[in-house]
């Protein structure tokens, strides 16, 4: 301390770090292994960062391309599955229709075989069995083959129409109308034929409905979380507040206001288990209104007291002015009397001197 007091405060040696830190021990050197990464040139670091960024961009691009490929593959698989299900349903429907048509045709043809007229000619001569003439088998087989060929054509056309592979012309439709479509179709077949063109629209509507349900669920979850957070905040503020205990609201009044706020009994029952923010709002509004009324009463009382004190001050000021005015008036009268008296005396003295000189 004595040496420091001897030195001047603004000397150059006092601010020279070499002289001041002469007797201080030297700082240990940093190991070369630690300092070696710090000696890298800035250009090399920039180049390294650039290469890393390029590699990262390439990896991101490849990942995005791979994701797009996977999405396309997934969409194709979904479309194939949908097409397979639709084709299987259509094939099953077509097979059911053809089976029903075949059964009806067989049931219609069976009684006709018993009613075939007997053709007694040279070809059929000698075809008797116990006194009965047998029908011609060849003609019946030819008619059956023709009908069966028509049935096969109708079945192929029906399968092609169900798979949307061909578009039948008006002429073919008019020619084969009596084969493909019968007038007595079942009600289920008619309903399926009416609903089948709208399957794609119904599928899109179901997807949209699923998306809407997911959005509704997301919104409801977020809103419930926000309501719970708001309810917790209201409860925390109610515990920390000094206003609600001072101005409480009775339970009967609270229930009455809640019943007035609810539109129906169903809404009141459905919102019973939910966090009731309306109740907190009623409590805070009542406390704020009561505090405002109390503040207004205090302001009115203070203003009345101020008016009374102001009137008293005005009265005191009037009295003080009256007293000051009387004192000032007496002083002025005294000063005026003294001045004129002196003047009159001087004038009389001057007149006496003038008369004596004459």
CSV table of C-alpha atoms in Angstrom, one decimal:
chain,number,residue,atom,x,y,z
A,1,UNK,CA,0.0,0.0,0.0
A,2,UNK,CA,2.9,2.4,0.8
A,3,UNK,CA,4.5,1.7,-2.6
A,4,UNK,CA,1.2,2.3,-4.3
A,5,UNK,CA,0.7,5.5,-2.5
A,6,UNK,CA,4.1,6.7,-3.6
A,7,UNK,CA,3.3,6.1,-7.2
A,8,UNK,CA,1.3,8.8,-9.0
A,9,UNK,CA,-2.2,7.9,-10.1
A,10,UNK,CA,-1.7,9.0,-13.7
A,11,UNK,CA,1.8,7.6,-14.4
A,12,UNK,CA,2.4,5.6,-17.5
A,13,UNK,CA,4.1,2.8,-15.6
A,14,UNK,CA,0.9,2.4,-13.6
A,15,UNK,CA,-1.1,1.5,-16.8
A,16,UNK,CA,1.6,-0.6,-18.5
A,17,UNK,CA,0.7,-4.3,-18.1
A,18,UNK,CA,4.3,-5.5,-18.7
A,19,UNK,CA,5.5,-3.6,-15.6
A,20,UNK,CA,2.4,-4.2,-13.5
A,21,UNK,CA,2.4,-8.0,-14.3
A,22,UNK,CA,6.2,-8.4,-14.0
A,23,UNK,CA,6.1,-10.3,-10.8
A,24,UNK,CA,3.0,-12.3,-11.6
A,25,UNK,CA,3.5,-16.0,-12.5
A,26,UNK,CA,3.2,-16.9,-16.1
A,27,UNK,CA,0.0,-18.6,-17.4
A,28,UNK,CA,0.5,-22.3,-18.4
A,29,UNK,CA,0.4,-23.0,-22.1
A,30,UNK,CA,-2.5,-24.7,-23.7
A,31,UNK,CA,-1.7,-28.2,-25.0
A,32,UNK,CA,-1.2,-28.4,-28.7
A,33,UNK,CA,-3.9,-31.1,-29.1
A,34,UNK,CA,-6.4,-28.5,-27.9
A,35,UNK,CA,-5.1,-25.7,-30.1
A,36,UNK,CA,-4.7,-27.8,-33.2
A,37,UNK,CA,-8.4,-27.7,-34.2
A,38,UNK,CA,-8.4,-23.9,-33.7
A,39,UNK,CA,-5.6,-23.4,-36.3
A,40,UNK,CA,-7.7,-24.6,-39.2
A,41,UNK,CA,-8.0,-22.0,-41.9
A,42,UNK,CA,-11.4,-20.3,-42.4
A,43,UNK,CA,-11.5,-21.2,-46.0
A,44,UNK,CA,-11.2,-24.9,-45.3
A,45,UNK,CA,-13.9,-24.6,-42.6
A,46,UNK,CA,-16.2,-22.9,-45.1
A,47,UNK,CA,-15.5,-25.5,-47.7
A,48,UNK,CA,-16.2,-28.3,-45.2
A,49,UNK,CA,-19.5,-26.6,-44.2
A,50,UNK,CA,-20.4,-26.3,-47.9
A,51,UNK,CA,-19.7,-30.0,-48.5
A,52,UNK,CA,-21.7,-31.0,-45.5
A,53,UNK,CA,-24.6,-28.8,-46.7
A,54,UNK,CA,-24.5,-30.3,-50.2
A,55,UNK,CA,-24.4,-33.8,-48.7
A,56,UNK,CA,-27.3,-33.0,-46.5
A,57,UNK,CA,-29.3,-31.5,-49.4
A,58,UNK,CA,-28.6,-34.6,-51.5
A,59,UNK,CA,-29.7,-36.9,-48.6
A,60,UNK,CA,-32.9,-34.9,-48.2
A,61,UNK,CA,-33.6,-35.0,-51.9
A,62,UNK,CA,-33.1,-38.8,-52.0
A,63,UNK,CA,-35.3,-39.3,-49.0
A,64,UNK,CA,-38.0,-37.1,-50.5
A,65,UNK,CA,-37.8,-39.1,-53.8
A,66,UNK,CA,-38.0,-42.4,-51.9
A,67,UNK,CA,-41.0,-41.1,-50.0
A,68,UNK,CA,-42.8,-40.1,-53.2
A,69,UNK,CA,-42.1,-43.5,-54.6
A,70,UNK,CA,-43.5,-45.2,-51.5
A,71,UNK,CA,-46.6,-43.0,-51.6
A,72,UNK,CA,-47.2,-43.8,-55.3
A,73,UNK,CA,-46.7,-47.5,-54.6
A,74,UNK,CA,-49.1,-47.4,-51.7
A,75,UNK,CA,-51.7,-45.6,-53.8
A,76,UNK,CA,-51.3,-48.1,-56.6
A,77,UNK,CA,-51.7,-51.0,-54.2
A,78,UNK,CA,-54.8,-49.3,-52.7
A,79,UNK,CA,-56.3,-48.8,-56.2
A,80,UNK,CA,-55.5,-52.4,-57.1
A,81,UNK,CA,-57.1,-53.7,-53.9
A,82,UNK,CA,-60.2,-51.6,-54.5
A,83,UNK,CA,-60.4,-52.8,-58.2
A,84,UNK,CA,-60.0,-56.4,-57.1
A,85,UNK,CA,-62.7,-56.1,-54.5
A,86,UNK,CA,-65.0,-54.3,-57.0
A,87,UNK,CA,-64.3,-56.9,-59.7
A,88,UNK,CA,-64.9,-59.8,-57.3
A,89,UNK,CA,-68.1,-58.3,-56.2
A,90,UNK,CA,-69.2,-57.7,-59.7
A,91,UNK,CA,-68.3,-61.2,-60.8
A,92,UNK,CA,-70.2,-62.6,-57.8
A,93,UNK,CA,-73.2,-60.5,-58.7
A,94,UNK,CA,-73.0,-61.6,-62.4
A,95,UNK,CA,-72.7,-65.2,-61.4
A,96,UNK,CA,-75.7,-64.9,-59.1
A,97,UNK,CA,-77.7,-63.3,-61.9
A,98,UNK,CA,-76.7,-66.0,-64.4
A,99,UNK,CA,-77.5,-68.7,-61.9
A,100,UNK,CA,-80.9,-67.3,-61.3
A,101,UNK,CA,-81.5,-67.0,-65.0
A,102,UNK,CA,-80.4,-70.5,-65.7
A,103,UNK,CA,-82.6,-71.9,-63.0
A,104,UNK,CA,-85.6,-69.9,-64.3
A,105,UNK,CA,-84.8,-71.1,-67.9
A,106,UNK,CA,-84.6,-74.8,-66.8
A,107,UNK,CA,-87.8,-74.5,-64.9
A,108,UNK,CA,-89.5,-72.9,-67.9
A,109,UNK,CA,-88.1,-75.5,-70.4
A,110,UNK,CA,-89.0,-78.6,-68.3
A,111,UNK,CA,-92.7,-78.4,-68.9
A,112,UNK,CA,-92.2,-77.7,-72.6
A,113,UNK,CA,-90.4,-81.1,-73.1
A,114,UNK,CA,-93.6,-82.8,-72.0
A,115,UNK,CA,-95.7,-80.8,-74.5
A,116,UNK,CA,-93.6,-81.5,-77.6
A,117,UNK,CA,-95.9,-82.7,-80.4
A,118,UNK,CA,-95.4,-86.3,-81.6
A,119,UNK,CA,-94.1,-86.3,-85.2
A,120,UNK,CA,-95.0,-89.7,-86.8
A,121,UNK,CA,-93.0,-89.9,-90.0
A,122,UNK,CA,-90.6,-92.1,-91.8
A,123,UNK,CA,-87.6,-91.0,-89.7
A,124,UNK,CA,-89.5,-91.7,-86.5
A,125,UNK,CA,-91.2,-94.9,-87.7
A,126,UNK,CA,-90.5,-97.8,-85.5
A,127,UNK,CA,-89.7,-95.7,-82.4
A,128,UNK,CA,-92.3,-97.0,-80.1
A,129,UNK,CA,-92.1,-98.1,-76.5
A,130,UNK,CA,-94.9,-99.9,-75.0
A,131,UNK,CA,-97.4,-98.3,-77.3
A,132,UNK,CA,-96.1,-94.7,-76.8
A,133,UNK,CA,-94.3,-92.7,-79.4
A,134,UNK,CA,-91.0,-91.2,-78.2
A,135,UNK,CA,-90.1,-87.6,-79.1
A,136,UNK,CA,-87.4,-86.8,-81.6
A,137,UNK,CA,-84.1,-86.5,-79.6
A,138,UNK,CA,-82.1,-84.9,-82.4
A,139,UNK,CA,-84.4,-81.9,-82.8
A,140,UNK,CA,-84.6,-81.4,-79.0
A,141,UNK,CA,-80.8,-81.5,-78.7
A,142,UNK,CA,-80.4,-79.0,-81.5
A,143,UNK,CA,-82.8,-76.6,-79.8
A,144,UNK,CA,-81.0,-77.1,-76.5
A,145,UNK,CA,-77.6,-76.4,-78.0
A,146,UNK,CA,-78.9,-73.2,-79.6
A,147,UNK,CA,-80.4,-72.0,-76.4
A,148,UNK,CA,-77.3,-73.0,-74.5
A,149,UNK,CA,-75.1,-71.0,-77.0
A,150,UNK,CA,-77.3,-68.0,-76.5
A,151,UNK,CA,-77.0,-68.4,-72.8
A,152,UNK,CA,-73.2,-68.5,-73.0
A,153,UNK,CA,-73.1,-65.4,-75.2
A,154,UNK,CA,-75.4,-63.6,-72.7
A,155,UNK,CA,-73.3,-64.7,-69.8
A,156,UNK,CA,-70.1,-63.4,-71.5
A,157,UNK,CA,-71.7,-60.1,-72.3
A,158,UNK,CA,-73.0,-59.8,-68.8
A,159,UNK,CA,-69.5,-60.4,-67.3
A,160,UNK,CA,-68.0,-57.9,-69.7
A,161,UNK,CA,-70.5,-55.3,-68.8
A,162,UNK,CA,-70.0,-55.9,-65.1
A,163,UNK,CA,-66.2,-55.4,-65.5
A,164,UNK,CA,-66.7,-52.2,-67.7
A,165,UNK,CA,-64.6,-53.7,-70.4
A,166,UNK,CA,-67.0,-53.0,-73.3
A,167,UNK,CA,-69.8,-50.6,-74.0
A,168,UNK,CA,-72.7,-52.3,-75.6
A,169,UNK,CA,-74.3,-50.6,-78.7
A,170,UNK,CA,-77.9,-49.8,-78.9
A,171,UNK,CA,-78.5,-52.4,-81.7
A,172,UNK,CA,-76.9,-55.2,-79.7
A,173,UNK,CA,-78.9,-54.1,-76.7
A,174,UNK,CA,-82.2,-54.2,-78.6
A,175,UNK,CA,-81.2,-57.6,-80.2
A,176,UNK,CA,-80.2,-59.2,-76.9
A,177,UNK,CA,-82.6,-57.5,-74.7
A,178,UNK,CA,-84.8,-60.5,-74.1
A,179,UNK,CA,-81.7,-62.6,-73.2
A,180,UNK,CA,-79.7,-60.4,-70.8
A,181,UNK,CA,-82.4,-58.6,-68.8
A,182,UNK,CA,-85.6,-60.2,-67.8
A,183,UNK,CA,-88.7,-58.3,-66.8
A,184,UNK,CA,-89.0,-60.1,-63.5
A,185,UNK,CA,-85.7,-59.3,-61.8
A,186,UNK,CA,-85.5,-59.6,-58.0
A,187,UNK,CA,-85.6,-56.4,-55.9
A,188,UNK,CA,-82.0,-57.0,-54.6
A,189,UNK,CA,-80.7,-57.2,-58.2
A,190,UNK,CA,-82.4,-54.0,-59.1
A,191,UNK,CA,-81.1,-52.2,-56.1
A,192,UNK,CA,-77.5,-53.4,-56.7
A,193,UNK,CA,-77.7,-52.3,-60.3
A,194,UNK,CA,-78.9,-48.9,-59.3
A,195,UNK,CA,-76.3,-48.4,-56.5
A,196,UNK,CA,-73.3,-49.9,-58.3
A,197,UNK,CA,-72.5,-46.7,-60.5
A,198,UNK,CA,-72.4,-44.6,-57.3
A,199,UNK,CA,-69.8,-46.8,-55.5
A,200,UNK,CA,-66.9,-44.4,-56.3
A,201,UNK,CA,-68.8,-41.3,-55.1
A,202,UNK,CA,-69.9,-43.2,-51.9
A,203,UNK,CA,-66.3,-44.2,-51.3
A,204,UNK,CA,-65.1,-40.6,-51.7
A,205,UNK,CA,-67.9,-39.4,-49.4
A,206,UNK,CA,-66.9,-42.0,-46.8
A,207,UNK,CA,-63.3,-40.8,-46.9
A,208,UNK,CA,-64.4,-37.2,-46.5
A,209,UNK,CA,-66.6,-38.1,-43.6
A,210,UNK,CA,-63.6,-39.9,-42.0
A,211,UNK,CA,-61.5,-36.8,-42.5
A,212,UNK,CA,-64.2,-34.6,-41.0
A,213,UNK,CA,-64.5,-37.0,-38.0
A,214,UNK,CA,-60.7,-36.8,-37.5
A,215,UNK,CA,-60.7,-33.0,-37.7
A,216,UNK,CA,-63.6,-32.9,-35.2
A,217,UNK,CA,-61.8,-35.1,-32.8
A,218,UNK,CA,-58.6,-33.0,-33.1
A,219,UNK,CA,-60.5,-29.8,-32.5
A,220,UNK,CA,-62.4,-31.2,-29.5
A,221,UNK,CA,-59.2,-32.5,-27.9
A,222,UNK,CA,-57.5,-29.1,-28.4
A,223,UNK,CA,-60.5,-27.2,-27.1
A,224,UNK,CA,-60.8,-29.5,-24.1
A,225,UNK,CA,-57.1,-28.9,-23.3
A,226,UNK,CA,-57.5,-25.2,-23.7
A,227,UNK,CA,-60.6,-25.2,-21.4
A,228,UNK,CA,-58.7,-27.2,-18.8
A,229,UNK,CA,-55.8,-24.8,-18.9
A,230,UNK,CA,-58.1,-21.8,-18.6
A,231,UNK,CA,-60.0,-23.4,-15.7
A,232,UNK,CA,-56.7,-24.1,-13.9
A,233,UNK,CA,-55.6,-20.5,-14.5
A,234,UNK,CA,-59.0,-19.2,-13.1
A,235,UNK,CA,-58.6,-21.4,-10.1
A,236,UNK,CA,-55.1,-20.3,-9.5
A,237,UNK,CA,-56.1,-16.6,-9.8
A,238,UNK,CA,-59.0,-17.2,-7.5
A,239,UNK,CA,-56.7,-18.7,-4.8
A,240,UNK,CA,-54.2,-15.8,-5.2
A,241,UNK,CA,-56.8,-13.0,-5.4
A,242,UNK,CA,-57.8,-10.8,-2.5
A,243,UNK,CA,-60.9,-9.5,-4.3
A,244,UNK,CA,-63.1,-12.7,-4.4
A,245,UNK,CA,-62.9,-13.3,-0.6
A,246,UNK,CA,-63.9,-9.7,0.1
A,247,UNK,CA,-66.9,-9.8,-2.3
A,248,UNK,CA,-68.2,-13.4,-2.4
A,249,UNK,CA,-71.3,-14.5,-4.2
A,250,UNK,CA,-74.0,-16.6,-2.6
A,251,UNK,CA,-74.6,-20.1,-3.9
A,252,UNK,CA,-78.3,-19.4,-4.6
A,253,UNK,CA,-77.4,-16.4,-6.7
A,254,UNK,CA,-74.7,-18.4,-8.5
A,255,UNK,CA,-77.1,-21.2,-9.3
A,256,UNK,CA,-79.8,-18.8,-10.5
A,257,UNK,CA,-77.4,-17.0,-12.9
A,258,UNK,CA,-76.1,-20.3,-14.2
A,259,UNK,CA,-79.7,-21.5,-14.9
A,260,UNK,CA,-80.4,-18.2,-16.6
A,261,UNK,CA,-77.3,-18.6,-18.8
A,262,UNK,CA,-78.2,-22.2,-19.9
A,263,UNK,CA,-80.6,-22.6,-22.7
A,264,UNK,CA,-82.0,-26.0,-21.9
A,265,UNK,CA,-81.9,-28.8,-19.4
A,266,UNK,CA,-80.0,-31.1,-21.8
A,267,UNK,CA,-77.2,-28.5,-22.2
A,268,UNK,CA,-77.0,-28.1,-18.4
A,269,UNK,CA,-76.7,-31.9,-17.9
A,270,UNK,CA,-74.2,-32.3,-20.7
A,271,UNK,CA,-72.0,-29.5,-19.4
A,272,UNK,CA,-72.1,-30.7,-15.8
A,273,UNK,CA,-68.8,-32.6,-15.9
A,274,UNK,CA,-67.0,-30.1,-18.1
A,275,UNK,CA,-64.8,-27.3,-16.7
A,276,UNK,CA,-67.4,-24.5,-16.0
A,277,UNK,CA,-65.7,-21.3,-17.0
A,278,UNK,CA,-69.0,-19.5,-16.9
A,279,UNK,CA,-69.1,-19.9,-13.1
A,280,UNK,CA,-65.6,-18.3,-12.8
A,281,UNK,CA,-66.7,-15.5,-15.1
A,282,UNK,CA,-69.8,-14.9,-12.9
A,283,UNK,CA,-67.7,-14.8,-9.7
A,284,UNK,CA,-65.1,-12.4,-11.2
A,285,UNK,CA,-67.8,-10.2,-12.7
A,286,UNK,CA,-69.7,-10.0,-9.5
A,287,UNK,CA,-66.5,-9.2,-7.5
A,288,UNK,CA,-65.5,-6.5,-10.1
A,289,UNK,CA,-69.0,-5.0,-10.0
A,290,UNK,CA,-69.0,-4.9,-6.2
A,291,UNK,CA,-65.5,-3.5,-6.0
A,292,UNK,CA,-66.5,-0.8,-8.5
A,293,UNK,CA,-69.6,0.1,-6.5
A,294,UNK,CA,-67.5,0.3,-3.3
A,295,UNK,CA,-65.0,2.4,-5.0
A,296,UNK,CA,-67.7,4.7,-6.4
A,297,UNK,CA,-69.2,5.0,-2.9
A,298,UNK,CA,-65.8,5.9,-1.5
A,299,UNK,CA,-65.3,8.5,-4.2
A,300,UNK,CA,-68.7,10.0,-3.5
A,301,UNK,CA,-68.0,10.1,0.2
A,302,UNK,CA,-64.6,11.7,-0.4
A,303,UNK,CA,-66.1,14.2,-2.7
A,304,UNK,CA,-68.7,15.1,-0.2
A,305,UNK,CA,-66.1,15.5,2.5
A,306,UNK,CA,-64.0,17.6,0.1
A,307,UNK,CA,-67.0,19.8,-0.7
A,308,UNK,CA,-67.6,20.4,3.0
A,309,UNK,CA,-64.0,21.2,3.7
A,310,UNK,CA,-63.9,23.5,0.6
A,311,UNK,CA,-67.0,25.3,1.9
A,312,UNK,CA,-65.4,25.7,5.3
A,313,UNK,CA,-62.2,27.0,3.6
A,314,UNK,CA,-64.3,29.5,1.6
A,315,UNK,CA,-66.0,30.7,4.7
A,316,UNK,CA,-62.7,31.1,6.5
A,317,UNK,CA,-61.2,32.9,3.4
A,318,UNK,CA,-64.2,35.3,3.5
A,319,UNK,CA,-63.7,36.0,7.1
A,320,UNK,CA,-60.0,36.6,6.5
A,321,UNK,CA,-60.7,38.9,3.6
A,322,UNK,CA,-63.1,40.9,5.7
A,323,UNK,CA,-60.6,41.2,8.5
A,324,UNK,CA,-57.8,42.2,6.1
A,325,UNK,CA,-60.0,44.7,4.4
A,326,UNK,CA,-60.9,46.4,7.7
A,327,UNK,CA,-57.3,46.6,8.7
A,328,UNK,CA,-56.2,48.0,5.4
A,329,UNK,CA,-59.0,50.5,5.4
A,330,UNK,CA,-58.1,51.9,8.8
A,331,UNK,CA,-54.4,52.0,7.8
A,332,UNK,CA,-55.3,53.9,4.6
A,333,UNK,CA,-57.4,56.4,6.5
A,334,UNK,CA,-54.7,57.0,9.0
A,335,UNK,CA,-52.1,57.5,6.3
A,336,UNK,CA,-54.4,59.9,4.4
A,337,UNK,CA,-55.1,62.0,7.5
A,338,UNK,CA,-51.5,62.3,8.4
A,339,UNK,CA,-50.5,63.4,4.9
A,340,UNK,CA,-53.2,66.1,4.5
A,341,UNK,CA,-52.6,67.4,7.9
A,342,UNK,CA,-48.9,67.8,7.1
A,343,UNK,CA,-49.7,69.5,3.8
A,344,UNK,CA,-52.1,71.9,5.5
A,345,UNK,CA,-49.6,72.8,8.1
A,346,UNK,CA,-47.0,73.5,5.5
A,347,UNK,CA,-49.3,75.6,3.5
A,348,UNK,CA,-50.3,77.7,6.6
A,349,UNK,CA,-46.7,78.1,7.5
A,350,UNK,CA,-45.8,79.3,3.9
A,351,UNK,CA,-48.7,81.8,4.0
A,352,UNK,CA,-47.6,83.2,7.4
A,353,UNK,CA,-44.1,83.7,6.1
A,354,UNK,CA,-45.5,85.5,3.0
A,355,UNK,CA,-47.6,87.8,5.2
A,356,UNK,CA,-44.6,88.6,7.4
A,357,UNK,CA,-42.4,89.5,4.5
A,358,UNK,CA,-45.0,91.9,3.1
